[in-house]
C-alpha cells in the first residue's frame, strides 16, 4: 500500500489545494493531509477549523486521513511509512523553496521522495493569502474556495 503526505497550512483550503489532494488520492492508496500547527505566522483559522474545512471539502474522497501536524515532516513520514510528499507547484516562485525543502527532506530521510504535481492553470495564482485578502476587502471568493465552506469562510473573514 502506497501512502503519501500532502502537507500545508491550508489557512484556509483553496480550490488549488483541493485539486492537488484529489489528484494525489487518485494516484496513491492512502493520502495523509497533514495540517501544520506550528506556523511562523499566526493563522487566521484555528487548527480545528482548518481540519474541518478540509473534511467538509473532501467528503467524497475515501482514502484520506486528515491530521494536525507539528514537527519534522521527514520523521513523520518515516513513522507513517509514507513513500512520498506530494506538493503542488504553481509559478516559478514556488520552485526555489520547494526544491530546498525536497532536498532537505531527502537528507533527513533518504527513503522519502517528493512528487511535484503541476498546478491546474486556473489556480496558478491562487493562494490562501489571496483568499484572505480578497475576502477581507469584500471581494468575490466563490472561484477560489470549495462551495461547501464558502459562506463560513466569508463570514469569518468579514468579521475581522
Ligand atoms: P499557501 O501557499 O496557499 O498558503 P500552503 O502552505 O497551505 O499554501 O500549501 C500547501 C501545498 O499546497 C503546497 O505544496 C503548495 O505548493 C500547494 N498549493 C497551494 N496553492 C496551490 C495552488 N493554487 N495550486 C496547486 N498547489 C497549491
Coordinates of N, CA and C and ligand atoms in Angstrom, one line a residue:
X1 N 0.8 -1.2 0.0 CA 0.0 0.0 0.0 C 0.9 1.3 0.0
X2 N 0.6 2.2 -0.9 CA 1.5 3.4 -1.0 C 0.8 4.5 -0.3
X3 N 1.4 5.0 0.8 CA 0.9 6.2 1.5 C 1.8 7.4 1.1
X4 N 1.1 8.5 0.9 CA 1.8 9.8 0.7 C 1.3 10.9 1.6
X5 N 2.0 11.9 1.7 CA 1.6 13.0 2.6 C 1.5 14.3 1.8
X6 N 0.4 15.0 2.0 CA 0.2 16.4 1.4 C 0.2 17.3 2.6
X7 N 1.4 18.0 2.8 CA 1.4 18.9 3.9 C 1.1 20.4 3.5
X8 N 0.6 21.1 4.5 CA 0.3 22.5 4.2 C -0.3 23.2 5.4
X9 N -0.4 24.6 5.2 CA -1.1 25.3 6.3 C -2.6 25.3 6.1
X10 N -3.0 25.3 4.8 CA -4.4 25.3 4.5 C -5.2 26.3 5.3
X11 N -4.8 27.5 5.2 CA -5.4 28.6 6.1 C -6.1 29.7 5.2
X12 N -7.2 29.4 4.6 CA -8.0 28.1 4.5 C -7.7 27.3 3.3
X13 N -8.2 26.1 3.2 CA -8.1 25.3 2.0 C -8.7 26.0 0.8
X14 N -8.0 26.0 -0.4 CA -8.5 26.6 -1.6 C -8.7 25.6 -2.6
X15 N -9.3 26.0 -3.8 CA -9.6 25.0 -4.9 C -8.2 24.5 -5.4
X16 N -7.2 25.3 -5.3 CA -5.8 24.8 -5.7 C -5.4 23.6 -4.9
X17 N -5.5 23.8 -3.5 CA -5.2 22.7 -2.6 C -6.0 21.4 -2.9
X18 N -7.3 21.7 -3.1 CA -8.3 20.6 -3.3 C -7.9 19.8 -4.6
X19 N -7.5 20.5 -5.6 CA -7.1 19.9 -6.9 C -5.9 18.9 -6.6
X20 N -4.9 19.4 -5.9 CA -3.8 18.6 -5.6 C -4.1 17.3 -4.8
X21 N -4.9 17.6 -3.7 CA -5.3 16.5 -2.8 C -6.1 15.4 -3.6
X22 N -7.1 15.9 -4.5 CA -7.9 15.0 -5.3 C -7.0 14.1 -6.2
X23 N -6.1 14.8 -6.9 CA -5.2 14.1 -7.8 C -4.3 13.1 -7.1
X24 N -3.8 13.5 -5.9 CA -3.0 12.6 -5.1 C -3.8 11.4 -4.7
X25 N -5.1 11.6 -4.4 CA -5.9 10.5 -3.9 C -6.2 9.5 -5.0
X26 N -6.1 9.9 -6.3 CA -6.3 9.0 -7.4 C -5.0 8.2 -7.7
X27 N -3.9 8.8 -7.4 CA -2.6 8.2 -7.7 C -2.1 7.2 -6.7
X28 N -2.5 7.5 -5.4 CA -1.9 6.7 -4.3 C -3.0 6.0 -3.5
X29 N -2.6 5.0 -2.7 CA -3.6 4.3 -2.0 C -4.2 5.0 -0.8
X30 N -3.3 5.8 -0.1 CA -3.7 6.4 1.1 C -3.0 7.8 1.2
X31 N -3.8 8.8 1.4 CA -3.2 10.2 1.4 C -3.4 10.8 2.8
X32 N -2.3 11.2 3.4 CA -2.4 11.9 4.7 C -2.3 13.4 4.4
X33 N -3.4 14.1 4.7 CA -3.3 15.6 4.6 C -2.8 16.1 6.0
X34 N -1.6 16.6 6.0 CA -1.0 17.0 7.3 C -1.1 18.5 7.4
X35 N -1.9 18.9 8.4 CA -2.2 20.4 8.5 C -1.3 20.9 9.6
X36 N -0.4 21.8 9.2 CA 0.6 22.3 10.1 C 0.1 23.2 11.2
X37 N 0.5 22.8 12.4 CA 0.1 23.6 13.5 C 1.2 24.6 14.0
X38 N 2.4 24.3 13.7 CA 3.5 25.2 14.2 C 3.9 26.2 13.0
X39 N 3.0 27.1 12.8 CA 3.2 28.1 11.7 C 4.0 29.2 12.2
X40 N 4.8 29.8 11.3 CA 5.6 31.0 11.7 C 4.7 32.2 12.0
X41 N 3.7 32.3 11.1 CA 2.7 33.4 11.3 C 1.5 32.8 12.0
X42 N 0.8 33.6 12.8 CA -0.4 33.1 13.5 C -1.5 32.9 12.4
X43 N -2.1 31.7 12.3 CA -3.1 31.5 11.2 C -4.4 32.3 11.5
X44 N -5.1 32.5 10.5 CA -6.4 33.2 10.6 C -7.4 32.2 11.2
X45 N -7.3 30.9 10.8 CA -8.3 29.9 11.2 C -7.5 29.0 12.2
X46 N -8.2 28.5 13.2 CA -7.6 27.6 14.2 C -7.3 26.3 13.5
X47 N -6.5 25.4 14.1 CA -6.2 24.1 13.5 C -7.5 23.3 13.3
X48 N -8.4 23.4 14.3 CA -9.6 22.6 14.3 C -10.5 23.1 13.1
X49 N -10.6 24.4 12.9 CA -11.3 24.9 11.8 C -10.7 24.5 10.4
X50 N -9.4 24.6 10.3 CA -8.7 24.3 9.1 C -8.9 22.8 8.7
X51 N -8.9 21.9 9.8 CA -9.1 20.5 9.6 C -10.6 20.3 9.1
X52 N -11.5 20.9 9.8 CA -12.9 20.7 9.5 C -13.2 21.2 8.1
X53 N -12.6 22.3 7.6 CA -12.9 22.8 6.3 C -12.4 21.7 5.2
X54 N -11.3 21.1 5.5 CA -10.7 20.1 4.6 C -11.7 18.9 4.6
X55 N -12.1 18.5 5.8 CA -13.0 17.3 5.9 C -14.3 17.6 5.1
X56 N -14.8 18.8 5.3 CA -16.1 19.1 4.6 C -15.9 19.1 3.0
X57 N -14.7 19.6 2.6 CA -14.5 19.7 1.2 C -14.1 18.4 0.5
X58 N -13.8 17.4 1.3 CA -13.2 16.2 0.6 C -14.0 14.9 1.0
X59 N -15.3 15.2 1.3 CA -16.2 14.1 1.8 C -16.2 12.9 0.8
X60 N -16.1 13.2 -0.5 CA -16.2 12.1 -1.5 C -14.9 11.4 -1.7
X61 N -13.9 11.8 -1.1 CA -12.6 11.0 -1.2 C -12.4 10.1 0.0
X62 N -12.3 8.8 -0.3 CA -12.4 7.8 0.8 C -11.0 7.3 1.2
X63 N -9.9 7.8 0.6 CA -8.6 7.3 1.1 C -7.8 8.4 1.7
X64 N -8.5 9.3 2.4 CA -7.8 10.4 3.0 C -7.8 10.3 4.5
X65 N -6.7 10.7 5.1 CA -6.6 10.9 6.6 C -6.2 12.3 6.8
X66 N -7.0 13.1 7.6 CA -6.7 14.5 7.8 C -6.2 14.7 9.2
X67 N -5.0 15.1 9.4 CA -4.4 15.2 10.7 C -3.7 16.5 11.0
X68 N -3.7 17.0 12.2 CA -2.9 18.1 12.6 C -1.5 17.6 12.8
X69 N -0.6 18.5 12.5 CA 0.8 18.0 12.5 C 1.8 19.1 12.9
X70 N 2.7 18.7 13.8 CA 3.8 19.6 14.1 C 5.1 18.8 14.2
X71 N 6.2 19.4 13.9 CA 7.4 18.6 14.0 C 8.1 18.5 12.6
X72 N 8.9 17.4 12.5 CA 9.7 17.3 11.3 C 9.0 16.3 10.3
X73 N 8.7 16.8 9.2 CA 7.9 16.1 8.2 C 8.7 14.8 7.8
X74 N 10.0 14.8 7.7 CA 10.8 13.7 7.3 C 10.6 12.5 8.3
X75 N 10.5 12.9 9.6 CA 10.4 11.9 10.7 C 9.0 11.4 10.7
X76 N 8.0 12.3 10.5 CA 6.6 11.9 10.5 C 6.4 10.9 9.3
X77 N 7.0 11.1 8.2 CA 6.8 10.3 7.0 C 7.4 8.9 7.3
X78 N 8.5 8.8 8.1 CA 9.0 7.5 8.4 C 8.1 6.8 9.3
X79 N 7.5 7.5 10.4 CA 6.6 6.9 11.3 C 5.4 6.3 10.5
X80 N 4.9 7.0 9.5 CA 3.7 6.6 8.8 C 4.0 5.7 7.6
X81 N 5.3 5.4 7.4 CA 5.6 4.6 6.3 C 5.3 5.2 4.9
X82 N 5.3 6.5 4.9 CA 4.9 7.2 3.6 C 6.1 7.1 2.6
X83 N 5.7 6.9 1.4 CA 6.8 6.8 0.3 C 7.1 8.2 -0.2
X84 N 6.2 9.2 -0.1 CA 6.5 10.5 -0.8 C 5.7 11.6 -0.1
X85 N 6.2 12.8 -0.3 CA 5.5 14.0 0.0 C 4.9 14.5 -1.4
X86 N 3.7 14.9 -1.4 CA 3.1 15.4 -2.7 C 2.8 16.8 -2.6
X87 N 3.4 17.6 -3.5 CA 3.2 19.1 -3.4 C 2.8 19.6 -4.8
X88 N 2.0 20.7 -4.7 CA 1.6 21.4 -5.9 C 2.6 22.5 -6.3
X89 N 3.0 22.6 -7.5 CA 3.9 23.6 -8.0 C 3.1 24.6 -8.8
X90 N 3.1 25.9 -8.3 CA 2.5 26.9 -9.0 C 3.5 27.6 -9.9
X91 N 3.7 28.9 -9.8 CA 4.6 29.6 -10.7 C 6.1 29.3 -10.3
X92 N 7.0 29.8 -11.0 CA 8.4 29.7 -10.8 C 8.7 30.1 -9.3
X93 N 8.0 31.0 -8.8 CA 8.2 31.5 -7.4 C 8.2 30.4 -6.4
X94 N 7.4 29.3 -6.6 CA 7.4 28.2 -5.7 C 8.6 27.3 -5.7
X95 N 9.3 27.4 -6.9 CA 10.3 26.3 -7.2 C 11.4 26.3 -6.3
X96 N 12.0 27.4 -6.0 CA 13.3 27.5 -5.2 C 13.0 27.0 -3.8
X97 N 12.0 27.4 -3.2 CA 11.7 27.0 -1.8 C 11.3 25.5 -1.8
X98 N 10.5 25.1 -2.7 CA 10.1 23.6 -2.7 C 11.3 22.7 -3.0
X99 N 12.2 23.2 -3.9 CA 13.4 22.4 -4.2 C 14.3 22.3 -2.9
X100 N 14.4 23.4 -2.2 CA 15.2 23.3 -1.0 C 14.6 22.4 0.1
X101 N 13.2 22.4 0.2 CA 12.6 21.6 1.1 C 12.7 20.1 0.7
X102 N 12.6 19.8 -0.6 CA 12.7 18.5 -1.0 C 14.0 17.9 -0.8
X103 N 15.1 18.7 -1.0 CA 16.5 18.2 -0.8 C 16.7 18.0 0.7
X104 N 16.2 18.9 1.5 CA 16.4 18.8 3.0 C 15.7 17.5 3.5
X105 N 14.5 17.3 3.0 CA 13.8 16.1 3.4 C 14.5 14.8 3.0
X106 N 15.1 14.9 1.8 CA 15.8 13.7 1.3 C 17.0 13.4 2.2
X107 N 17.7 14.5 2.6 CA 18.9 14.3 3.5 C 18.4 13.7 4.8
X108 N 17.3 14.2 5.4 CA 16.9 13.7 6.7 C 16.3 12.3 6.6
X109 N 15.7 12.0 5.5 CA 15.0 10.7 5.3 C 15.3 10.2 3.8
X110 N 16.4 9.5 3.5 CA 16.7 9.2 2.2 C 15.7 8.3 1.5
X111 N 14.8 7.7 2.2 CA 13.7 6.9 1.6 C 12.6 7.7 1.1
X112 N 12.5 9.0 1.5 CA 11.3 9.8 1.2 C 11.5 10.6 -0.1
X113 N 10.6 10.4 -1.1 CA 10.6 11.1 -2.3 C 9.7 12.3 -2.2
X114 N 9.9 13.3 -3.1 CA 8.9 14.4 -3.2 C 8.4 14.4 -4.6
X115 N 7.1 14.4 -4.7 CA 6.4 14.3 -6.0 C 5.8 15.7 -6.2
X116 N 6.1 16.4 -7.3 CA 5.5 17.7 -7.6 C 4.5 17.5 -8.7
X117 N 3.3 18.0 -8.4 CA 2.2 18.0 -9.4 C 2.1 19.4 -10.0
X118 N 2.1 19.6 -11.3 CA 1.9 20.9 -11.8 C 0.5 21.4 -11.5
X119 N 0.4 22.6 -11.1 CA -1.0 23.0 -10.7 C -1.8 23.2 -11.9
X120 N -3.1 23.2 -11.7 CA -4.1 23.5 -12.7 C -3.9 25.0 -13.1
X121 N -3.9 25.2 -14.4 CA -3.6 26.6 -14.8 C -4.6 27.6 -14.3
X122 N -5.8 27.2 -14.0 CA -6.8 28.1 -13.4 C -6.4 28.6 -12.0
X123 N -5.6 27.7 -11.3 CA -5.3 28.0 -9.9 C -3.8 28.5 -9.7
X124 N -3.2 28.8 -10.8 CA -1.8 29.2 -10.9 C -1.5 30.3 -9.8
X125 N -2.4 31.3 -9.7 CA -2.1 32.4 -8.8 C -2.9 32.4 -7.6
X126 N -3.5 31.2 -7.3 CA -4.3 31.2 -6.1 C -3.6 30.7 -4.9
X127 N -3.8 31.4 -3.8 CA -3.1 31.0 -2.5 C -4.1 31.4 -1.4
X128 N -3.9 30.8 -0.2 CA -4.7 31.2 0.9 C -4.6 32.6 1.2
X129 N -3.5 33.2 1.1 CA -3.4 34.7 1.4 C -4.2 35.5 0.4
X130 N -4.3 35.1 -0.8 CA -5.1 35.9 -1.8 C -6.6 35.8 -1.4
X131 N -7.0 34.6 -0.9 CA -8.4 34.4 -0.5 C -8.7 35.3 0.7
X132 N -7.7 35.4 1.6 CA -8.0 36.2 2.8 C -8.0 37.7 2.5
X133 N -7.1 38.1 1.6 CA -7.0 39.5 1.1 C -8.3 39.9 0.4
X134 N -8.7 39.1 -0.5 CA -9.9 39.4 -1.3 C -11.2 39.5 -0.5
X135 N -11.3 38.4 0.4 CA -12.5 38.4 1.3 C -12.5 39.5 2.2
X136 N -11.4 39.9 2.8 CA -11.4 41.0 3.8 C -11.8 42.3 3.1
X137 N -11.6 42.4 1.8 CA -12.0 43.6 1.1 C -13.4 43.5 0.4
X138 N -14.1 42.4 0.9 CA -15.4 42.1 0.4 C -15.5 41.7 -1.0
X139 N -14.4 41.2 -1.6 CA -14.5 40.7 -2.9 C -15.1 39.3 -3.0
X140 N -15.3 38.8 -4.3 CA -15.9 37.6 -4.5 C -14.9 36.4 -4.5
X141 N -15.0 35.5 -3.5 CA -14.1 34.4 -3.5 C -14.7 33.1 -3.9
X142 N -15.8 33.2 -4.6 CA -16.5 31.9 -5.0 C -15.7 31.1 -6.0
X143 N -14.8 31.7 -6.7 CA -14.0 30.9 -7.6 C -12.7 30.4 -7.0
X144 N -12.5 30.7 -5.7 CA -11.3 30.3 -5.0 C -11.4 29.2 -4.0
X145 N -12.5 29.1 -3.4 CA -12.7 28.1 -2.3 C -13.8 27.1 -2.6
X146 N -13.8 25.9 -2.0 CA -14.9 25.0 -2.2 C -16.2 25.6 -1.8
X147 N -17.2 25.3 -2.6 CA -18.6 25.9 -2.3 C -19.1 25.6 -0.9
X148 N -18.9 24.4 -0.4 CA -19.5 24.0 0.8 C -19.0 24.8 2.0
X149 N -17.8 25.4 1.9 CA -17.3 26.2 3.0 C -17.2 27.7 2.7
X150 N -17.6 28.0 1.5 CA -17.6 29.4 1.1 C -18.2 30.4 2.1
X151 N -19.4 30.2 2.5 CA -20.2 31.1 3.3 C -19.5 31.3 4.7
X152 N -19.1 30.2 5.2 CA -18.5 30.2 6.5 C -17.1 31.0 6.5
X153 N -16.4 30.8 5.5 CA -15.1 31.5 5.4 C -15.3 33.0 5.2
X154 N -16.3 33.3 4.3 CA -16.6 34.7 4.1 C -17.0 35.4 5.4
X155 N -17.9 34.7 6.1 CA -18.5 35.3 7.3 C -17.3 35.6 8.3
X156 N -16.5 34.6 8.4 CA -15.4 34.7 9.4 C -14.4 35.8 9.0
X157 N -14.1 35.9 7.7 CA -13.1 36.9 7.3 C -13.6 38.3 7.2
X158 N -15.0 38.4 7.0 CA -15.6 39.7 7.0 C -15.7 40.3 8.4
X159 N -15.7 39.4 9.4 CA -15.9 39.8 10.8 C -14.6 40.5 11.3
X160 N -13.4 40.1 10.7 CA -12.2 40.6 11.3 C -11.9 42.1 10.9
Ligands
LIG1 P1 -0.5 28.6 0.6 O1 0.7 28.9 -0.2 O2 -1.8 28.8 -0.2 O3 -0.5 29.2 2.0 P2 0.1 26.0 1.8 O4 1.3 26.4 2.5 O5 -1.1 25.6 2.6 O6 -0.4 27.1 0.8 O7 0.5 25.0 0.7 C1 0.4 23.6 0.8 C2 0.7 22.9 -0.5 O8 -0.3 23.3 -1.5 C3 2.0 23.4 -1.2 O9 2.6 22.2 -1.8 C4 1.6 24.3 -2.3 O10 2.5 24.3 -3.3 C5 0.3 23.7 -2.7 N1 -0.6 24.7 -3.2 C6 -1.0 25.8 -2.7 N2 -1.8 26.5 -3.5 C7 -1.9 25.8 -4.7 C8 -2.5 26.0 -5.9 N3 -3.2 27.1 -6.2 N4 -2.3 25.0 -6.9 C9 -1.6 24.0 -6.6 N5 -1.0 23.7 -5.4 C10 -1.1 24.6 -4.5

